[in-house]
Amino acid sequence: MGARLRTLLNSSEEQTLFELRTATTVPQRVKDRAAMIRLSHQGMYVEKIAALFQCNVRTARQTFHRWQQKGLGGLWDAPHPGAQRRWHPEDIEYLETCLRQEERTYNSQQLSRKLAKERNVHLSADRIRQILKKRG
C-alpha cells in the first residue's frame, strides 16, 4: 500500500458532502467524488477507495488533491473546450417576440435572414429551427 492520504473534514463539510449524495441535480461523478472524500475522512486507504469506485488510484488521489486545493468546487469538472456560441439568448428572445407580435408567419430561412439583417448574427435556418424547438 502507498502512503496514506487522509482528508480531514469539519462537521459542516461532512454534512455538505453527505447531502450531495441525495441531490437530484448533481452529476453522478460529483456524488462519487464526494463519497470518496467522506471515505478518506473515515480512514479508508486510497487503494481501497479506488477499488470500491472502480477507478485508478491516481484518479482517486487527484480527487483528494482537488478537494484540498479548491474545496467543494474541485468536485465538479472544468468546462469542456469547444466553439463559443455565435448567438446570445437575447437574439432568440428577439425572434420569439417577433413571432408573437407580428401578424405574419416566418419560416426558419426567413428568420435566419431577419436575424442577420437586424442583429448581425449569422445562424443557419437549421440551427434556428433546433434552438426554437428546444425552447418550446
PDB file of C-alpha atoms in Angstrom, residues 34-136:
ATOM      1  CA  ALA A  34     -17.967  13.430  -2.554  1.00  0.00           C
ATOM      2  CA  ALA A  35     -18.287   9.850  -1.316  1.00  0.00           C
ATOM      3  CA  MET A  36     -14.553   9.299  -1.907  1.00  0.00           C
ATOM      4  CA  ILE A  37     -13.731  12.328   0.232  1.00  0.00           C
ATOM      5  CA  ARG A  38     -16.010  11.096   3.015  1.00  0.00           C
ATOM      6  CA  LEU A  39     -14.441   7.621   2.953  1.00  0.00           C
ATOM      7  CA  SER A  40     -10.979   9.156   3.127  1.00  0.00           C
ATOM      8  CA  HIS A  41     -12.111  11.191   6.127  1.00  0.00           C
ATOM      9  CA  GLN A  42     -13.297   7.978   7.778  1.00  0.00           C
ATOM     10  CA  GLY A  43      -9.809   6.478   7.391  1.00  0.00           C
ATOM     11  CA  MET A  44     -10.111   4.202   4.354  1.00  0.00           C
ATOM     12  CA  TYR A  45      -6.972   3.759   2.260  1.00  0.00           C
ATOM     13  CA  VAL A  46      -6.801   5.316  -1.191  1.00  0.00           C
ATOM     14  CA  GLU A  47      -6.280   1.924  -2.841  1.00  0.00           C
ATOM     15  CA  LYS A  48      -9.460   0.529  -1.279  1.00  0.00           C
ATOM     16  CA  ILE A  49     -11.449   3.625  -2.239  1.00  0.00           C
ATOM     17  CA  ALA A  50     -10.216   3.346  -5.835  1.00  0.00           C
ATOM     18  CA  ALA A  51     -11.160  -0.343  -5.916  1.00  0.00           C
ATOM     19  CA  LEU A  52     -14.594   0.415  -4.472  1.00  0.00           C
ATOM     20  CA  PHE A  53     -15.305   3.030  -7.157  1.00  0.00           C
ATOM     21  CA  GLN A  54     -13.560   1.013  -9.883  1.00  0.00           C
ATOM     22  CA  CYS A  55     -11.156   3.763 -10.800  1.00  0.00           C
ATOM     23  CA  ASN A  56      -7.411   4.173 -10.905  1.00  0.00           C
ATOM     24  CA  VAL A  57      -5.591   5.015  -7.675  1.00  0.00           C
ATOM     25  CA  ARG A  58      -4.222   8.069  -9.433  1.00  0.00           C
ATOM     26  CA  THR A  59      -7.754   9.286 -10.163  1.00  0.00           C
ATOM     27  CA  ALA A  60      -8.704   8.918  -6.507  1.00  0.00           C
ATOM     28  CA  ARG A  61      -5.605  10.808  -5.415  1.00  0.00           C
ATOM     29  CA  GLN A  62      -6.388  13.603  -7.884  1.00  0.00           C
ATOM     30  CA  THR A  63      -9.852  13.864  -6.342  1.00  0.00           C
ATOM     31  CA  PHE A  64      -8.344  14.311  -2.864  1.00  0.00           C
ATOM     32  CA  HIS A  65      -5.831  16.884  -4.083  1.00  0.00           C
ATOM     33  CA  ARG A  66      -8.548  18.843  -5.912  1.00  0.00           C
ATOM     34  CA  TRP A  67     -10.599  18.844  -2.702  1.00  0.00           C
ATOM     35  CA  GLN A  68      -7.632  20.182  -0.719  1.00  0.00           C
ATOM     36  CA  GLN A  69      -6.873  22.895  -3.284  1.00  0.00           C
ATOM     37  CA  LYS A  70     -10.342  24.008  -4.410  1.00  0.00           C
ATOM     38  CA  GLY A  71     -12.740  22.700  -1.790  1.00  0.00           C
ATOM     39  CA  LEU A  72     -16.279  21.937  -2.881  1.00  0.00           C
ATOM     40  CA  GLY A  73     -15.714  23.466  -6.338  1.00  0.00           C
ATOM     41  CA  GLY A  74     -12.988  20.902  -7.007  1.00  0.00           C
ATOM     42  CA  LEU A  75     -15.559  18.107  -7.161  1.00  0.00           C
ATOM     43  CA  TRP A  76     -17.085  19.420 -10.393  1.00  0.00           C
ATOM     44  CA  ASP A  77     -15.489  19.014 -13.824  1.00  0.00           C
ATOM     45  CA  ALA A  78     -13.990  22.031 -15.530  1.00  0.00           C
ATOM     46  CA  PRO A  79     -15.813  23.420 -18.567  1.00  0.00           C
ATOM     47  CA  HIS A  80     -15.027  21.478 -21.720  1.00  0.00           C
ATOM     48  CA  PRO A  81     -13.399  23.245 -24.642  1.00  0.00           C
ATOM     49  CA  GLY A  82     -15.434  23.963 -27.711  1.00  0.00           C
ATOM     50  CA  ALA A  83     -16.603  26.641 -30.033  1.00  0.00           C
ATOM     51  CA  GLN A  84     -18.197  29.661 -28.442  1.00  0.00           C
ATOM     52  CA  ARG A  85     -21.802  30.422 -29.241  1.00  0.00           C
ATOM     53  CA  ARG A  86     -22.339  32.785 -32.111  1.00  0.00           C
ATOM     54  CA  TRP A  87     -25.617  33.965 -30.644  1.00  0.00           C
ATOM     55  CA  HIS A  88     -26.891  35.262 -27.331  1.00  0.00           C
ATOM     56  CA  PRO A  89     -30.149  34.384 -25.591  1.00  0.00           C
ATOM     57  CA  GLU A  90     -31.313  37.928 -26.340  1.00  0.00           C
ATOM     58  CA  ASP A  91     -31.150  37.146 -30.071  1.00  0.00           C
ATOM     59  CA  ILE A  92     -33.501  34.196 -29.715  1.00  0.00           C
ATOM     60  CA  GLU A  93     -35.788  36.178 -27.415  1.00  0.00           C
ATOM     61  CA  TYR A  94     -35.920  38.850 -30.120  1.00  0.00           C
ATOM     62  CA  LEU A  95     -37.039  36.239 -32.652  1.00  0.00           C
ATOM     63  CA  GLU A  96     -39.647  34.901 -30.250  1.00  0.00           C
ATOM     64  CA  THR A  97     -41.100  38.353 -29.666  1.00  0.00           C
ATOM     65  CA  CYS A  98     -41.187  38.952 -33.430  1.00  0.00           C
ATOM     66  CA  LEU A  99     -43.064  35.693 -33.888  1.00  0.00           C
ATOM     67  CA  ARG A 100     -45.559  36.611 -31.159  1.00  0.00           C
ATOM     68  CA  GLN A 101     -46.144  40.274 -32.033  1.00  0.00           C
ATOM     69  CA  GLU A 102     -46.037  40.404 -35.811  1.00  0.00           C
ATOM     70  CA  GLU A 103     -49.063  39.207 -37.692  1.00  0.00           C
ATOM     71  CA  ARG A 104     -47.154  37.397 -40.403  1.00  0.00           C
ATOM     72  CA  THR A 105     -45.607  33.956 -40.131  1.00  0.00           C
ATOM     73  CA  TYR A 106     -41.950  33.127 -40.742  1.00  0.00           C
ATOM     74  CA  ASN A 107     -40.124  30.015 -41.804  1.00  0.00           C
ATOM     75  CA  SER A 108     -36.654  29.293 -40.478  1.00  0.00           C
ATOM     76  CA  GLN A 109     -34.879  30.686 -43.538  1.00  0.00           C
ATOM     77  CA  GLN A 110     -36.729  33.973 -43.191  1.00  0.00           C
ATOM     78  CA  LEU A 111     -35.852  34.091 -39.500  1.00  0.00           C
ATOM     79  CA  SER A 112     -32.213  33.467 -40.363  1.00  0.00           C
ATOM     80  CA  ARG A 113     -32.195  36.379 -42.823  1.00  0.00           C
ATOM     81  CA  LYS A 114     -34.049  38.629 -40.342  1.00  0.00           C
ATOM     82  CA  LEU A 115     -31.519  37.852 -37.614  1.00  0.00           C
ATOM     83  CA  ALA A 116     -28.593  38.538 -39.951  1.00  0.00           C
ATOM     84  CA  LYS A 117     -30.077  41.793 -41.233  1.00  0.00           C
ATOM     85  CA  GLU A 118     -31.313  43.299 -37.980  1.00  0.00           C
ATOM     86  CA  ARG A 119     -28.924  41.914 -35.365  1.00  0.00           C
ATOM     87  CA  ASN A 120     -25.883  40.923 -37.453  1.00  0.00           C
ATOM     88  CA  VAL A 121     -25.999  37.344 -36.138  1.00  0.00           C
ATOM     89  CA  HIS A 122     -25.460  34.642 -38.745  1.00  0.00           C
ATOM     90  CA  LEU A 123     -27.165  31.361 -37.932  1.00  0.00           C
ATOM     91  CA  SER A 124     -28.325  28.718 -40.355  1.00  0.00           C
ATOM     92  CA  ALA A 125     -32.011  28.008 -40.764  1.00  0.00           C
ATOM     93  CA  ASP A 126     -31.467  24.507 -39.352  1.00  0.00           C
ATOM     94  CA  ARG A 127     -29.766  25.860 -36.244  1.00  0.00           C
ATOM     95  CA  ILE A 128     -32.556  28.384 -35.623  1.00  0.00           C
ATOM     96  CA  ARG A 129     -35.111  25.606 -36.001  1.00  0.00           C
ATOM     97  CA  GLN A 130     -33.207  23.458 -33.449  1.00  0.00           C
ATOM     98  CA  ILE A 131     -32.901  26.289 -30.928  1.00  0.00           C
ATOM     99  CA  LEU A 132     -36.565  27.300 -31.172  1.00  0.00           C
ATOM    100  CA  LYS A 133     -37.717  23.696 -30.964  1.00  0.00           C
ATOM    101  CA  LYS A 134     -35.597  23.130 -27.872  1.00  0.00           C
ATOM    102  CA  ARG A 135     -37.017  26.237 -26.214  1.00  0.00           C
ATOM    103  CA  GLY A 136     -40.559  25.058 -26.963  1.00  0.00           C
TER     104      GLY A 136
END
